[in-house]
Tab-separated table of C-alpha atoms and ligand atoms in Angstrom:
chain	number	residue	atom	x	y	z
A	1	MET	CA	-24.896	16.019	-27.997
A	2	HIS	CA	-21.554	16.680	-26.437
A	3	GLU	CA	-18.644	14.867	-27.993
A	4	GLN	CA	-17.143	11.969	-26.120
A	5	HIS	CA	-14.514	12.895	-23.643
A	6	PHE	CA	-11.238	13.014	-25.495
A	7	LEU	CA	-9.087	11.151	-23.032
A	8	LEU	CA	-11.684	8.413	-22.751
A	9	SER	CA	-11.959	7.906	-26.478
A	10	ALA	CA	-10.406	4.853	-28.130
A	11	LYS	CA	-7.604	7.074	-29.426
A	12	ALA	CA	-6.395	7.837	-25.958
A	13	ARG	CA	-7.072	4.478	-24.411
A	14	SER	CA	-3.391	3.958	-24.356
A	15	LEU	CA	-1.482	7.168	-24.392
A	16	SER	CA	1.997	7.761	-25.734
A	17	ILE	CA	4.284	10.755	-25.964
A	18	PRO	CA	4.320	10.774	-29.803
A	19	GLN	CA	0.527	10.723	-29.691
A	20	VAL	CA	0.304	13.699	-27.314
A	21	ALA	CA	2.923	15.476	-29.431
A	22	GLU	CA	0.605	15.319	-32.425
A	23	TRP	CA	-2.280	17.048	-30.669
A	24	ASP	CA	-2.718	20.665	-31.572
A	25	GLU	CA	-3.254	23.373	-28.961
A	26	GLU	CA	-7.004	23.317	-29.496
A	27	THR	CA	-7.250	19.568	-28.783
A	28	VAL	CA	-5.201	19.921	-25.616
A	29	PHE	CA	-7.254	22.907	-24.494
A	30	LYS	CA	-10.474	20.981	-25.055
A	31	ALA	CA	-9.144	17.981	-23.115
A	32	PHE	CA	-8.402	20.275	-20.159
A	33	ARG	CA	-11.861	21.854	-20.339
A	34	ASP	CA	-13.517	18.439	-20.441
A	35	MET	CA	-11.562	17.259	-17.425
A	36	ARG	CA	-12.061	20.389	-15.385
A	37	TRP	CA	-15.769	20.849	-16.127
A	38	ALA	CA	-16.791	17.219	-16.605
A	39	LYS	CA	-20.090	17.878	-14.803
A	40	THR	CA	-21.201	20.464	-17.338
A	41	GLY	CA	-19.805	18.600	-20.352
A	42	GLY	CA	-16.777	20.859	-20.660
A	43	GLU	CA	-18.813	24.067	-20.375
A	44	PRO	CA	-16.893	26.591	-18.228
A	45	CYS	CA	-18.304	27.646	-14.840
A	46	CYS	CA	-17.059	30.690	-12.994
A	47	PRO	CA	-14.902	29.501	-10.056
A	48	GLN	CA	-16.036	32.562	-8.104
A	49	CYS	CA	-19.830	32.461	-8.449
A	50	GLY	CA	-20.605	29.285	-10.431
A	51	SER	CA	-22.264	31.103	-13.316
A	52	VAL	CA	-21.953	29.612	-16.803
A	53	ALA	CA	-22.591	32.960	-18.515
A	54	HIS	CA	-19.295	34.327	-19.799
A	55	TYR	CA	-17.359	36.132	-22.482
A	56	PHE	CA	-14.456	34.232	-23.990
A	57	SER	CA	-11.176	35.724	-25.129
A	58	LYS	CA	-9.874	33.334	-27.760
A	59	ARG	CA	-6.469	34.933	-27.858
A	60	ARG	CA	-5.851	34.681	-24.111
A	61	ARG	CA	-7.906	31.525	-23.654
A	62	GLN	CA	-9.644	33.146	-20.717
A	63	TRP	CA	-13.233	33.647	-19.720
A	64	ARG	CA	-14.850	36.626	-18.070
A	65	CYS	CA	-17.919	35.965	-15.971
A	66	LYS	CA	-20.997	37.912	-17.096
A	67	ASP	CA	-22.376	37.851	-13.564
A	68	CYS	CA	-19.458	38.766	-11.329
A	69	GLY	CA	-16.802	39.978	-13.776
A	70	HIS	CA	-14.217	37.438	-12.597
A	71	THR	CA	-11.601	36.472	-15.186
A	72	TYR	CA	-10.505	32.861	-15.191
A	73	SER	CA	-8.558	30.297	-17.183
A	74	VAL	CA	-8.960	26.530	-17.422
A	75	THR	CA	-6.671	26.070	-14.410
A	76	SER	CA	-7.827	29.038	-12.255
A	77	GLY	CA	-8.977	28.034	-8.800
A	78	THR	CA	-7.701	24.454	-9.178
A	79	TRP	CA	-4.546	22.834	-7.878
A	80	LEU	CA	-2.845	23.798	-11.122
A	81	HIS	CA	-3.661	27.472	-10.513
A	82	SER	CA	-1.059	29.954	-11.742
A	83	THR	CA	1.090	27.321	-13.358
A	84	ASN	CA	3.379	28.822	-15.978
A	85	LEU	CA	3.686	25.597	-17.876
A	86	PRO	CA	1.970	25.257	-21.248
A	87	LEU	CA	-1.008	22.887	-21.040
A	88	LYS	CA	0.694	20.497	-23.429
A	89	THR	CA	3.761	20.271	-21.196
A	90	ILE	CA	1.515	19.365	-18.267
A	91	LEU	CA	-0.078	16.679	-20.396
A	92	PHE	CA	3.354	15.343	-21.373
A	93	ALA	CA	4.291	15.221	-17.696
A	94	ILE	CA	1.128	13.399	-16.709
A	95	THR	CA	1.542	10.893	-19.552
A	96	LEU	CA	5.046	10.141	-18.304
A	97	LEU	CA	3.849	9.905	-14.722
A	98	ALA	CA	0.938	7.638	-15.664
A	99	ASP	CA	3.413	5.279	-17.312
A	100	GLY	CA	5.962	5.122	-14.510
A	101	ALA	CA	4.747	2.062	-12.615
A	102	LYS	CA	7.099	2.877	-9.766
A	103	GLY	CA	7.046	6.603	-10.272
A	104	ILE	CA	9.821	8.592	-11.848
A	105	SER	CA	12.313	10.918	-10.238
A	106	ALA	CA	11.861	14.667	-10.447
A	107	CYS	CA	15.293	14.848	-12.147
A	108	GLN	CA	14.156	12.526	-14.881
A	109	LEU	CA	10.941	14.494	-15.322
A	110	MET	CA	12.978	17.704	-15.525
A	111	ARG	CA	15.096	16.299	-18.371
A	112	TYR	CA	12.142	14.866	-20.263
A	113	LEU	CA	10.237	18.132	-20.161
A	114	GLY	CA	13.172	20.499	-20.535
A	115	VAL	CA	12.117	22.499	-17.473
A	116	GLN	CA	13.850	23.518	-14.253
A	117	TYR	CA	14.161	20.986	-11.450
A	118	LYS	CA	11.949	23.107	-9.209
A	119	THR	CA	9.209	23.117	-11.826
A	120	ALA	CA	9.285	19.344	-12.244
A	121	PHE	CA	9.415	18.790	-8.486
A	122	THR	CA	6.482	21.113	-7.808
A	123	LEU	CA	4.298	19.650	-10.539
A	124	TYR	CA	4.949	16.109	-9.323
A	125	HIS	CA	4.196	17.099	-5.735
A	126	LYS	CA	0.986	18.833	-6.803
A	127	LEU	CA	-0.035	15.533	-8.342
A	128	ARG	CA	0.992	13.563	-5.242
A	129	SER	CA	-0.895	15.915	-2.957
A	130	ALA	CA	-3.999	15.740	-5.183
A	131	LEU	CA	-3.884	11.936	-5.083
A	132	LEU	CA	-3.664	12.119	-1.299
A	133	ALA	CA	-6.433	14.687	-0.903
A	134	THR	CA	-8.890	12.704	-3.046
A	135	ARG	CA	-8.223	9.193	-1.806
A	136	HIS	CA	-11.264	8.925	0.463
A	137	ASP	CA	-13.640	9.022	-2.494
A	138	GLN	CA	-14.888	5.458	-2.047
A	139	PRO	CA	-17.096	3.682	0.506
A	140	ALA	CA	-15.594	1.906	3.520
A	141	MET	CA	-13.677	-1.297	2.825
A	142	LYS	CA	-15.410	-4.627	3.388
A	143	GLY	CA	-14.896	-8.364	2.961
A	144	GLU	CA	-11.294	-9.340	3.522
A	145	VAL	CA	-8.934	-6.556	4.484
A	146	GLN	CA	-5.213	-6.900	5.191
A	147	ALA	CA	-3.356	-4.490	7.448
A	148	ASP	CA	0.333	-4.269	8.210
A	149	GLY	CA	2.946	-1.748	9.202
A	150	ALA	CA	6.566	-1.353	8.148
A	151	TYR	CA	9.363	0.955	9.139
A	152	LEU	CA	10.957	2.693	6.256
A	153	ASN	CA	14.171	4.541	6.648
A	154	PRO	CA	14.219	7.495	4.359
A	155	TYR	CA	17.716	8.410	3.342
A	156	SER	CA	19.632	10.594	5.740
A	157	ARG	CA	23.051	11.837	4.872
A	158	PRO	CA	25.830	10.608	7.179
A	159	ALA	CA	27.983	13.309	8.723
A	160	ASN	CA	31.031	14.326	6.709
A	161	LYS	CA	33.641	13.617	9.374
A	162	ALA	CA	33.904	10.057	10.571
A	163	GLU	CA	34.145	11.297	14.159
A	164	ASP	CA	30.677	12.877	13.835
A	165	ARG	CA	29.056	9.684	12.663
A	166	PRO	CA	27.426	7.396	15.180
A	167	GLU	CA	29.588	4.427	16.117
A	168	LYS	CA	26.896	1.837	15.800
A	169	ASP	CA	24.975	0.729	12.790
A	170	ILE	CA	24.208	3.850	10.751
A	171	LYS	CA	20.631	2.689	10.317
A	172	SER	CA	19.895	3.151	13.993
A	173	SER	CA	20.602	6.872	13.692
A	174	MET	CA	18.075	7.405	10.922
A	175	GLN	CA	14.678	8.727	11.700
A	176	LYS	CA	12.318	5.799	11.459
A	177	VAL	CA	8.849	6.298	10.091
A	178	CYS	CA	6.137	3.681	10.233
A	179	ILE	CA	3.746	3.353	7.319
A	180	LEU	CA	0.494	1.521	7.984
A	181	VAL	CA	-1.125	-0.065	4.944
A	182	ILE	CA	-4.756	-1.199	4.777
A	183	ARG	CA	-5.783	-3.166	1.675
A	184	GLN	CA	-9.130	-4.491	0.558
A	185	ILE	CA	-8.898	-7.873	-1.160
A	186	GLY	CA	-10.986	-8.320	-4.307
A	187	GLU	CA	-13.400	-11.201	-4.649
A	188	GLU	CA	-12.010	-12.293	-8.001
A	189	GLY	CA	-8.812	-13.660	-6.493
A	190	ASP	CA	-6.640	-11.148	-8.276
A	191	GLY	CA	-5.224	-9.388	-5.276
A	192	ALA	CA	-6.067	-6.128	-3.586
A	193	ASN	CA	-8.289	-3.552	-5.264
A	194	ARG	CA	-8.075	-0.663	-2.828
A	195	THR	CA	-5.205	0.603	-0.716
A	196	LEU	CA	-4.873	3.253	1.969
A	197	THR	CA	-1.699	4.244	3.758
A	198	TYR	CA	-1.018	6.266	6.878
A	199	LYS	CA	2.160	7.607	8.387
A	200	ILE	CA	2.204	6.756	12.086
A	201	PRO	CA	5.002	7.360	14.617
A	202	THR	CA	5.234	3.700	15.641
A	203	GLU	CA	3.292	0.505	14.961
A	204	ASN	CA	0.931	1.237	17.859
A	205	ALA	CA	-2.541	0.048	18.845
A	206	LYS	CA	-4.179	3.492	19.134
A	207	ASP	CA	-3.323	4.782	15.655
A	208	ILE	CA	-3.928	1.429	13.999
A	209	ARG	CA	-7.372	1.058	15.537
A	210	HIS	CA	-8.265	4.643	14.630
A	211	HIS	CA	-7.332	4.280	10.953
A	212	VAL	CA	-8.809	0.803	10.514
A	213	GLU	CA	-12.109	1.816	12.158
A	214	ASP	CA	-12.223	4.954	10.020
A	215	ASN	CA	-11.946	3.037	6.770
A	216	VAL	CA	-13.253	-0.497	7.238
A	217	GLN	CA	-16.855	-1.634	7.742
A	218	ARG	CA	-17.600	-3.239	11.101
A	219	GLY	CA	-17.540	-7.013	10.911
A	220	ALA	CA	-15.080	-7.200	8.015
A	221	ASN	CA	-12.348	-9.823	8.220
A	222	VAL	CA	-9.136	-7.988	9.047
A	223	VAL	CA	-6.030	-10.115	8.547
A	224	THR	CA	-2.824	-9.058	10.306
A	225	ASP	CA	0.330	-10.600	11.682
A	226	GLU	CA	0.822	-11.413	15.357
A	227	HIS	CA	2.076	-7.975	16.377
A	228	PRO	CA	0.310	-7.015	19.643
A	229	ALA	CA	-0.650	-3.582	18.252
A	230	TYR	CA	-3.394	-5.245	16.170
A	231	GLY	CA	-4.892	-7.045	19.197
A	232	ASN	CA	-7.861	-4.745	19.812
A	233	LEU	CA	-9.127	-4.977	16.223
A	234	ALA	CA	-11.034	-8.057	17.435
A	235	ILE	CA	-13.482	-5.711	19.212
A	236	ASN	CA	-15.171	-4.498	16.042
A	237	PHE	CA	-13.933	-6.847	13.362
A	238	LYS	CA	-13.433	-10.500	12.656
A	239	HIS	CA	-9.710	-10.569	13.289
A	240	THR	CA	-7.537	-13.222	11.663
A	241	ARG	CA	-3.901	-13.467	12.594
A	242	VAL	CA	-1.022	-15.117	10.821
A	243	ASN	CA	1.953	-16.010	12.952
A	244	HIS	CA	4.858	-15.251	10.669
A	245	LYS	CA	7.235	-16.988	13.022
A	246	ILE	CA	5.510	-20.243	12.085
A	247	CYS	CA	4.267	-19.650	8.544
A	248	TYR	CA	3.384	-16.918	6.045
A	249	CYS	CA	0.152	-18.593	5.061
A	250	GLY	CA	-2.100	-20.135	7.729
A	251	PRO	CA	-3.965	-23.467	7.522
A	252	ASN	CA	-6.993	-21.762	5.951
A	253	GLY	CA	-4.998	-19.792	3.440
A	254	GLU	CA	-4.937	-16.624	5.559
A	255	ASN	CA	-2.008	-14.369	4.774
A	256	THR	CA	-0.905	-10.758	4.558
A	257	ASN	CA	0.745	-11.179	1.165
A	258	GLN	CA	-1.008	-8.182	-0.389
A	259	ALA	CA	0.187	-5.903	2.388
A	260	GLU	CA	3.701	-7.305	1.928
A	261	SER	CA	3.594	-6.760	-1.817
A	262	PHE	CA	2.684	-3.108	-1.248
A	263	PHE	CA	5.828	-2.641	0.838
A	264	ALA	CA	7.894	-4.522	-1.750
A	265	ARG	CA	6.819	-2.065	-4.448
A	266	PHE	CA	7.304	0.899	-2.147
A	267	ARG	CA	10.853	-0.173	-1.266
A	268	ARG	CA	11.692	-0.696	-4.919
A	269	MET	CA	10.382	2.775	-5.717
A	270	LEU	CA	12.355	4.396	-2.900
A	271	LYS	CA	15.529	2.588	-3.857
A	272	GLY	CA	15.281	2.682	-7.624
A	273	GLN	CA	13.622	6.004	-8.393
A	274	ILE	CA	13.384	8.389	-5.529
A	275	HIS	CA	16.629	7.693	-3.658
A	276	LYS	CA	15.916	10.051	-0.798
A	277	VAL	CA	12.744	11.268	0.811
A	278	SER	CA	12.205	13.634	3.683
A	279	PRO	CA	10.244	11.784	6.409
A	280	ASP	CA	7.746	14.662	6.197
A	281	TYR	CA	6.804	13.597	2.706
A	282	LEU	CA	6.889	9.836	3.080
A	283	ASN	CA	3.123	9.867	3.333
A	284	TYR	CA	2.766	11.385	-0.135
A	285	TYR	CA	5.023	8.750	-1.640
A	286	ALA	CA	3.276	5.898	0.177
A	287	ASN	CA	-0.069	7.088	-1.170
A	288	GLU	CA	1.357	7.382	-4.668
A	289	VAL	CA	2.417	3.724	-4.512
A	290	ALA	CA	-1.051	2.817	-3.186
A	291	TYR	CA	-2.641	4.643	-6.126
A	292	ARG	CA	-0.367	2.884	-8.606
A	293	GLU	CA	-1.146	-0.495	-7.048
A	294	ASP	CA	-4.884	0.142	-7.254
A	295	THR	CA	-4.758	1.277	-10.882
A	296	ARG	CA	-2.280	-1.381	-12.011
A	297	ARG	CA	-4.719	-2.941	-14.486
A	298	TRP	CA	-5.868	0.329	-16.018
A	299	ASP	CA	-4.566	1.473	-19.363
A	300	ASN	CA	-2.355	4.523	-19.129
A	301	GLY	CA	-4.844	6.823	-20.885
A	302	ARG	CA	-7.326	6.163	-18.104
A	303	ILE	CA	-4.692	6.721	-15.423
A	304	ALA	CA	-3.572	10.001	-17.006
A	305	PHE	CA	-7.174	11.203	-17.245
A	306	ASP	CA	-7.854	10.249	-13.642
A	307	MET	CA	-4.693	12.005	-12.406
A	308	MET	CA	-5.586	15.165	-14.311
A	309	ARG	CA	-9.177	15.099	-13.126
A	310	ARG	CA	-8.049	14.907	-9.497
A	311	MET	CA	-5.802	17.953	-9.902
A	312	LEU	CA	-8.346	19.963	-11.856
A	313	THR	CA	-11.384	19.354	-9.691
A	314	LEU	CA	-9.909	20.237	-6.314
A	315	ASP	CA	-10.836	23.710	-5.176
A	316	GLY	CA	-8.448	26.002	-3.438
A	317	GLU	CA	-4.708	25.855	-3.347
A	318	SER	CA	-2.366	22.933	-3.647
A	319	PRO	CA	-0.089	22.709	-0.604
A	320	PHE	CA	2.783	22.968	-3.079
A	321	ARG	CA	1.681	26.160	-4.767
A	322	GLY	CA	4.505	28.661	-4.427
A	323	TYR	CA	6.509	25.979	-2.643
A	324	TRP	CA	9.934	27.350	-3.510
A	325	SER	CA	9.125	30.885	-2.491
A	326	ARG	CA	8.280	30.145	1.117
A	327	THR	CA	9.532	27.929	3.869
A	328	ASN	CA	6.366	26.089	4.748
A	329	VAL	CA	3.609	24.609	2.681
A	330	SER	CA	0.201	26.095	3.276
A	331	PRO	CA	-1.279	24.921	6.586
A	332	ALA	CA	-4.775	25.627	5.278
A	333	VAL	CA	-4.809	22.521	3.179
A	334	ALA	CA	-2.988	20.066	5.432
A	335	THR	CA	-4.382	16.615	4.807
A	336	ASP	CA	-6.196	14.532	7.365
A	337	ASP	CA	-3.147	12.847	8.749
A	338	GLU	CA	-0.457	15.312	7.875
A	339	PRO	CA	0.232	18.021	10.425
A	340	ALA	CA	-0.092	21.586	9.228
A	341	GLY	CA	3.005	23.365	8.056
A	342	LEU	CA	5.375	20.610	6.979
A	343	ALA	CA	9.014	21.404	7.156
A	344	ALA	CA	10.309	22.127	3.713
A	345	ALA	CA	12.800	19.701	2.276
A	346	ALA	CA	16.277	21.090	2.050
B	401	LIG	ZN1	-18.748	34.707	-11.672
């Protein structure tokens, strides 16, 4: 029988840096194999032809397919393809990232790992993009669902000379981005258990209806505020509205508190950890917060395993592969609601 998955064993149920530090190369390598090839119990499959027949070079930790001759490593053909980082360093990074309830900055990650800023940034963005690309892995939301939108102003640097700065409130000159959040409320009364976010140009009826209908079962109870953009949700859903001008919790207990708490965490993350975000990437950060909200009761070993699994089981290229050597991320893997070819952050 195949041994129990390492990261799911009692040892790793809560994961710490000293613990990971003690693992030898072989343990780390096995953990990666188990995560990448979970379906075959850690047995390598050729990413080119799917064959499990192979030769193994112990020294290079690479396999050579007996059927097609393709040479591959444990990260080949995944979103960690061609990473130069040692596997253990990746595991350190993911342990740190699993622990950071509000995320950590790429600068902090750089210092912890002793790598270049670009390396830390790229690894973190590969994780963020994997979380985004795999988020539709559950059935449509049902029961009570809360939806709300908020404008977030990612940092934009004011002009150097006072005469170049706008006269009015500096905020009005910033590019505003609306994030729509849709949250499914659990039946146990312990808040939301699933969260999806979308970047939309404004809080508008067309985009809101599209995203809610895409992700929520017909007939579910969708709770929103009184904003007119949510008006046509009544066509396909039971629509409950809370008039925030009068109260935050209606006579029957209806509220959008879970949607509000998402934005509270997101704002704290932007302010406390990230500091500045290009509007092009706001979507990645919003989804990261959604993921952290949804996994808030998991132990960190489980979160780390889940993060790794998402990066190691996605075929093709991460949009952030080779990020620093070109001006645009790969359009081939643009996500459902992210236009192809994002502008690179300065
Ligand atoms: Zn092959």
